XYZ file of C-alpha atoms in Angstrom:
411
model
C 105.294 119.686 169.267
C 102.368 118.389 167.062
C 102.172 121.792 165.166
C 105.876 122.517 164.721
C 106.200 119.002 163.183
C 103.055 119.594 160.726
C 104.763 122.867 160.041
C 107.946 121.492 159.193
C 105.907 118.720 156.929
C 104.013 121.734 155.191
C 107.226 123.637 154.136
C 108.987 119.885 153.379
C 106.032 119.917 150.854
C 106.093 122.907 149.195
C 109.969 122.929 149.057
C 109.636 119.239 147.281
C 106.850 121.133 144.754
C 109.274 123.732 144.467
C 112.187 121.084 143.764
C 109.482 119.348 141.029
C 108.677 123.005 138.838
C 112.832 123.730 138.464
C 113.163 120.509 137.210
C 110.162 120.745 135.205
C 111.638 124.215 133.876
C 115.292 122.839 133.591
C 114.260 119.929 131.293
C 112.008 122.178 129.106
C 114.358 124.946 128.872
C 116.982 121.869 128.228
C 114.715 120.165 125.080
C 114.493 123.422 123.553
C 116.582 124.889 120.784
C 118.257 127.578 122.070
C 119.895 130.712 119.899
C 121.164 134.043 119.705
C 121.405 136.409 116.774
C 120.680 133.316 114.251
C 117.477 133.125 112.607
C 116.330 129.537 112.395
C 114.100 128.979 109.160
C 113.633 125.093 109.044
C 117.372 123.575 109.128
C 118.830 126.722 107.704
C 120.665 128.850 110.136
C 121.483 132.620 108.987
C 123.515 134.966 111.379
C 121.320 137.587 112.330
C 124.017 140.047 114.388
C 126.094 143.283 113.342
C 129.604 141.044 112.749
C 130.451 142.582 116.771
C 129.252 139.788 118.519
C 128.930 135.869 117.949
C 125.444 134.291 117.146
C 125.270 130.375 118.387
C 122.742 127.921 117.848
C 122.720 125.020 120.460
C 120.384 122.246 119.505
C 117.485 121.003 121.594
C 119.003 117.663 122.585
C 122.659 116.585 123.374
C 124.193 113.955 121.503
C 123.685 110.410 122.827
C 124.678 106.526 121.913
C 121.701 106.361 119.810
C 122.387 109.549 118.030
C 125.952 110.696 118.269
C 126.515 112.334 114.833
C 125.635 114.981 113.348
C 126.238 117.570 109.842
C 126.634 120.869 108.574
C 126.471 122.062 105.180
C 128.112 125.264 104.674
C 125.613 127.602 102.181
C 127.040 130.665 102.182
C 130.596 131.563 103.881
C 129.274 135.423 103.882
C 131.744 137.898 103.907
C 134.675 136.247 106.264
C 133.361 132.466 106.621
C 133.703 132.743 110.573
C 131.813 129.354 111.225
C 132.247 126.971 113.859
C 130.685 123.715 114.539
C 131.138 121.700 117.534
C 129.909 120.487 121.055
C 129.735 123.551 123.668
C 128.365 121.425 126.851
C 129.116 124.053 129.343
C 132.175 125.737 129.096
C 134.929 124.784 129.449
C 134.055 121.816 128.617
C 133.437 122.821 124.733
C 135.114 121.586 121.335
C 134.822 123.258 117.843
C 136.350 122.765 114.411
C 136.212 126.630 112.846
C 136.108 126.359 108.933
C 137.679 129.858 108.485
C 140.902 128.700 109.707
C 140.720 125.142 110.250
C 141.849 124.856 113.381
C 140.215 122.899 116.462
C 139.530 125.253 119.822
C 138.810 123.375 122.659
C 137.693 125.305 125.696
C 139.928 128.439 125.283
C 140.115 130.861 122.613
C 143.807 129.464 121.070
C 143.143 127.030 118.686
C 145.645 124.457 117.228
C 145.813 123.769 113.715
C 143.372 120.457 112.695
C 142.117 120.324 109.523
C 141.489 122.396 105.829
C 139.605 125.621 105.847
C 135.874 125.084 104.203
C 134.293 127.123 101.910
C 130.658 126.855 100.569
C 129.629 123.437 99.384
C 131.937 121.901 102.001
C 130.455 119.378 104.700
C 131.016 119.445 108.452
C 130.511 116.619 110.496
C 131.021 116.154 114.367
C 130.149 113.237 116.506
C 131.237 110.982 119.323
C 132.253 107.050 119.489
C 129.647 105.523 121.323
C 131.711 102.886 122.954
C 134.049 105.662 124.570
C 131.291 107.063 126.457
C 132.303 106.033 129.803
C 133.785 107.554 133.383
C 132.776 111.307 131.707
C 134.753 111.101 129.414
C 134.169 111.196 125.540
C 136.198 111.113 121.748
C 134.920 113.593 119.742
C 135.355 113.302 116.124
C 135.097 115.471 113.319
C 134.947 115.208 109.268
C 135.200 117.460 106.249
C 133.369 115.887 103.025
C 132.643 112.466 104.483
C 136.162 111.750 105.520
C 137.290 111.866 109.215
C 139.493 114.971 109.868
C 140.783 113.885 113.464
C 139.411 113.314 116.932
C 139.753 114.362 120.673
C 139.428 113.502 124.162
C 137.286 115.388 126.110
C 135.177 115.560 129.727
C 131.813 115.077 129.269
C 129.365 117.536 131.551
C 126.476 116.027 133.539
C 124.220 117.934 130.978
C 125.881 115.996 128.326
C 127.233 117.902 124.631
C 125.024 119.539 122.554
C 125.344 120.179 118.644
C 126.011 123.783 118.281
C 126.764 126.404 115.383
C 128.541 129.311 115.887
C 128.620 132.526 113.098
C 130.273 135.800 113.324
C 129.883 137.540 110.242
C 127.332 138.862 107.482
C 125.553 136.561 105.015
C 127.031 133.348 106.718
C 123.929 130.858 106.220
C 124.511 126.885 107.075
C 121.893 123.574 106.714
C 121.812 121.895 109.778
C 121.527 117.882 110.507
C 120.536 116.632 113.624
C 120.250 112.902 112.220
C 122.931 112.460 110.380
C 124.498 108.808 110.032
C 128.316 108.225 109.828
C 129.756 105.673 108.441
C 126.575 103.905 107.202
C 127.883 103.175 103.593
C 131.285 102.673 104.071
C 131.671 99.213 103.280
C 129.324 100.108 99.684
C 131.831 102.427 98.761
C 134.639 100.589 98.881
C 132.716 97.660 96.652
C 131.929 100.391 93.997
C 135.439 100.970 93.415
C 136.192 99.045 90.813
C 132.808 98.996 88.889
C 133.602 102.334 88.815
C 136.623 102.345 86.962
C 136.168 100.584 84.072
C 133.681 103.792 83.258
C 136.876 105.532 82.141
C 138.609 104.949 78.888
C 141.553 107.047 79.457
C 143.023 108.231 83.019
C 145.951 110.299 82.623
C 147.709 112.103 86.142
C 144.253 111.107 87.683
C 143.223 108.755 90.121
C 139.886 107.072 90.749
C 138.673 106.172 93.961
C 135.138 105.496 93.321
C 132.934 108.327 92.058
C 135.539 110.255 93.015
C 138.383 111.953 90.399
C 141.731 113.014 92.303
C 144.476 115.364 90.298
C 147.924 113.758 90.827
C 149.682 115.561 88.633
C 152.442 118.292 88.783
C 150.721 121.614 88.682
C 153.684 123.353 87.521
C 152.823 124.181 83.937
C 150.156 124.030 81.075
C 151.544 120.878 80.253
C 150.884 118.886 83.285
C 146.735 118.567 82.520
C 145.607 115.651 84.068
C 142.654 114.117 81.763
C 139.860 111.546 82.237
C 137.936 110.719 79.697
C 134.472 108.300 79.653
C 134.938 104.741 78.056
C 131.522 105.788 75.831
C 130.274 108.669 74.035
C 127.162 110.522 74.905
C 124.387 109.294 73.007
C 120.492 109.812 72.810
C 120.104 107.089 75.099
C 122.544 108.721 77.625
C 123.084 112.536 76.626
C 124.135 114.220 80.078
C 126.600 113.913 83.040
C 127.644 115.571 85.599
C 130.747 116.555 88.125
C 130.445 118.243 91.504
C 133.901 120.246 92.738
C 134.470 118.346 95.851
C 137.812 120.020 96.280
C 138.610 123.291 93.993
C 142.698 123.011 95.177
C 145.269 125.818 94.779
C 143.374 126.767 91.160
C 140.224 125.130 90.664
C 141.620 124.450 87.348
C 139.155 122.535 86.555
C 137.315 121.977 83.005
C 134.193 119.686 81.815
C 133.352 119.452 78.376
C 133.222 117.145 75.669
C 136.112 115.705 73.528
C 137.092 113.451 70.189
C 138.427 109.839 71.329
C 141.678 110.639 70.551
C 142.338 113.992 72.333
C 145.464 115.123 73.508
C 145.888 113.868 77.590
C 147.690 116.586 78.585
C 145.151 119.207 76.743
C 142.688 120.634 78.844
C 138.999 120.034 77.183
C 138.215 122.704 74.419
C 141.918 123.845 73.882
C 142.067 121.989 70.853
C 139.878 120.916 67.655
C 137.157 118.155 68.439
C 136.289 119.702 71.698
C 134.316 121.960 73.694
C 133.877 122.426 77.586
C 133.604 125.095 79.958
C 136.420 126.059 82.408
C 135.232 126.479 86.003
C 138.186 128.594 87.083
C 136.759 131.943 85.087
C 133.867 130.508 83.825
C 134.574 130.964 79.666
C 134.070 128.359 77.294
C 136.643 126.676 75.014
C 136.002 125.824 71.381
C 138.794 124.126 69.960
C 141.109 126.886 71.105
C 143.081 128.102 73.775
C 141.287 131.527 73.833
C 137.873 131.062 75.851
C 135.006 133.201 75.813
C 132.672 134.697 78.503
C 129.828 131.835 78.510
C 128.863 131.790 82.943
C 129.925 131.633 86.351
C 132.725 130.909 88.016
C 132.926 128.059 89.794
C 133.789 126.641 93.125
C 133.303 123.863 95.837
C 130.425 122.492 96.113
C 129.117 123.707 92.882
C 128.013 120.651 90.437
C 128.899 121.534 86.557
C 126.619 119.000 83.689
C 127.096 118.596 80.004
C 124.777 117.629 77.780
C 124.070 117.231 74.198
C 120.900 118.323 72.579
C 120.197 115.447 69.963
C 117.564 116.482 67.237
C 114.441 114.737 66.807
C 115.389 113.025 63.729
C 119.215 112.233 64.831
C 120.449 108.759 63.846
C 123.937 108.290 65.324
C 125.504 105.181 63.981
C 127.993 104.417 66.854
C 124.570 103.963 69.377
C 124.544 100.133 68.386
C 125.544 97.266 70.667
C 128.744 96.514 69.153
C 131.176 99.444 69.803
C 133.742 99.138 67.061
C 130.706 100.634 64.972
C 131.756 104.307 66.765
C 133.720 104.768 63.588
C 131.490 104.155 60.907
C 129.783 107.895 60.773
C 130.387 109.264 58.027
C 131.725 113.037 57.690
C 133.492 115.559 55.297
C 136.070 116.943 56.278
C 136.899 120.621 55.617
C 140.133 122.722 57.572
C 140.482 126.354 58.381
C 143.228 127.954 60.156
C 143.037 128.816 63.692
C 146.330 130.221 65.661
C 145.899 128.847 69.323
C 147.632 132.046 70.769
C 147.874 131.224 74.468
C 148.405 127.449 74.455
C 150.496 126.781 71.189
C 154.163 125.103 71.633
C 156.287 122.623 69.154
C 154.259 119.391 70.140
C 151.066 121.044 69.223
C 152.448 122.058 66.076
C 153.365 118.369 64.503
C 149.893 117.586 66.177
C 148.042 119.609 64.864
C 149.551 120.304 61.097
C 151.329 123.425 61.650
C 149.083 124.861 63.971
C 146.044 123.736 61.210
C 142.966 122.535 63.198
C 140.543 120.336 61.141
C 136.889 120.699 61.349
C 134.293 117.770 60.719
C 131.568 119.016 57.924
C 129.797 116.626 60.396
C 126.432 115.981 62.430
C 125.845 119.195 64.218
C 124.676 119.365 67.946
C 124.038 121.770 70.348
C 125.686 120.868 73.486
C 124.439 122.881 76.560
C 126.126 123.179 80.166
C 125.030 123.751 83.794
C 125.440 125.068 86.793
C 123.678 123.424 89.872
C 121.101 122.454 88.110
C 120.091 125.476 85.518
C 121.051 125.628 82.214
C 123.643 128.679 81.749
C 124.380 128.518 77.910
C 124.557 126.862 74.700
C 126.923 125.898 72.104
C 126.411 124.899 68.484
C 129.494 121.865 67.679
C 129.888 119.524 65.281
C 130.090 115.541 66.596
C 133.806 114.400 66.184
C 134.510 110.809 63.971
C 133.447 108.328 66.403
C 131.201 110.600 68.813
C 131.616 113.172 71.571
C 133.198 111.767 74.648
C 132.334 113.064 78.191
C 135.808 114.360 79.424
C 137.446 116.094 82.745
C 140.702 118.232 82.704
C 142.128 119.113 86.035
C 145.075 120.938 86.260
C 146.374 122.252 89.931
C 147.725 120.457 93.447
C 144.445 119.216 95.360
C 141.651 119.303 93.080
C 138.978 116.275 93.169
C 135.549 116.283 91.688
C 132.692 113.506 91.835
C 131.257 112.389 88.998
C 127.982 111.050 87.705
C 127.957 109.781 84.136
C 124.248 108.581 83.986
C 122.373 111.247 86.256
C 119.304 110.573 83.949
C 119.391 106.710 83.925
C 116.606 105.123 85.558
């Protein structure tokens, strides 16, 4: 009886060592990242596969009270944009907002329409609300550029819901952020508003919320530009600013450049005399005419566009004193040539302009330069307007928004 009992003790043992190792193995295997056909360089993921088969990255921890939000930066949509971001668990039990189509799948493979398609540049963020955790069950948000797209209910698996990326085709390449914070500056935002706003001079079929520049107007025609242009000119004390294409919209009809004071508001920058800017749409610049030429890139969201002046050395401007009813007091010479603006010339323009006569200022020349996230792409020799040149931002189709920095270089 004695030896049957000590055997049943010595197998009770090793069964309980047994027990200890798998759950050893299962939390190990459990705090490790885990992927397939996704090379992991840092917090860049790259699909790795032939475009037959999915590649998914599932994070090494699930998301929890203390950290229940996380981001994805899209890099590179690659050559169909198939990415998906969202909690698997353990299927069913999985939820995924796919930036291809914008629609939310949620444990099945037909998906209901949710949100915007994202390109590159574009932001997506998934998390959970804390204070919903309860009884297994969860609400699962996600968000698209910092703004919350929608939410869902779902069950919540023992293991708990892990961030995962999912990527189907060639070139797709995302950043990954485990420790992202939602949320956190909300309430500075909304205090920034108005500071904000008295940046702008002129606003016309564009709203400011913020940093942020929304299009409003019609879309329909050249005529319905929407314009914002800076309260001050550049000067050598504050010679470069910058906009970042939050939303491109139906066009991306969007232009940066730099403009007189009194430029026409429903002129995109560089159509007409006193300006110059480059169009992101087909990436040509504008000279005071509505015929561009090849200058860079195209571009799209998430890109960030800057213009700059070059002052010289020796450059005296007399508008850069305190008192800004001095803008005026530079003195020029003017001179007038004709130039025929071809694509963009109607009646208005014509009693605007002199009978399609644009004037030129025997001025101060500059050479204003322009970038493209973060490199210089070209240059362009202008003269300085009466009264200086004066940061401005056409935008000219349904949806577009850009942020904008006016002082990148302060501080």
């Amino acid at each position: 009886m004695r030896i049957m009992d000590d055997i049943n003790l010595h197998y009770r043992f090793l069964n309980w060592r047994r027990r200890i190792r798998e759950i050893r193995e299962v939390r190990a295997v459990r705090y490790q990242e885990r992927y397939k056909r996704i090379l992991v360089d840092g917090d860049t993921l790259s699909y790795q596969g032939n475009s037959d088969e999915v590649g998914c990255y599932v994070a090494p921890r699930p998301l929890s009270k203390g950290n229940c939000y996380f981001e994805v930066t899209i890099l590179d949509t690659g050559v169909r944009g198939t990415i998906a971001v969202g909690l698997p668990g353990w299927l069913p039990n999985s939820v995924a907002y796919h930036a291809d189509d914008g629609k939310l799948y949620n444990g099945n493979g037909v998906g209901q329409q949710f949100g915007t398609k994202c390109n590159s540049g574009d932001r997506i963020g998934c998390g959970i609300h804390p204070e919903s955790f309860e009884a297994g069950l969860t609400s699962v948000f996600f968000t698209k550029n910092g703004k919350e797209v929608g939410s869902i209910a779902i069950l919540v698996s023992p293991e708990g819901l892990f961030p995962a990326v999912g990527m189907h085709s060639l070139g797709e390449e995302v950043r990954i952020d485990l420790h992202a914070e939602w949320g956190a500056d909300e309430d500075d935002s909304v205090m920034m508003v108005d500071s904000h706003e008295e940046e702008w001079g002129r606003l016309h079929d564009v709203k400011v919320i913020g940093t942020l520049l929304e299009y409003t107007g019609k879309g329909k025609s050249i005529m319905d530009v929407g314009l914002a242009q800076a309260r001050l000119p550049l000067s050598t004390r504050s010679h470069y600013f910058e906009v970042e294409i939050v939303d491109a919209g139906e066009k991306c009809y969007i232009a940066l450049g730099l403009a007189r004071r009194d430029y026409p508001k429903n002129r995109h920058p560089g159509w007409s005399r006193g300006s110059v800017a480059y169009h992101a749409d087909d990436g040509k610049i504008f000279h005071g005419s509505g015929v561009g030429d090849p200058f860079g890139p195209r571009c799209f969201e998430g890109d960030i566009m800057g213009c700059g002046i070059m002052f010289p050395r020796d450059y005296i401007l007399d508008s850069e004193e305190e008192n800004e009813d001095s803008l005026d007091s530079m003195e020029v010479k003017p001179k007038q040539r004709r130039v025929q603006n071809v694509l963009y010339l109607n009646d208005e323009d014509e009693e605007e302009e002199g009978e399609d006569m644009e004037q030129e200022h025997e001025g101060k020349k500059v050479m204003v330069f322009f970038t493209r996230n973060g490199k210089i792409i070209g240059r362009r020799e202008a003269v300085v307007p009466t009264g200086g040149f004066y940061p401005t931002i056409g935008m000219l189709s349904s949806g577009e928004k850009v942020k904008v920095d006016l002082h990148p270089l302060s501080g």
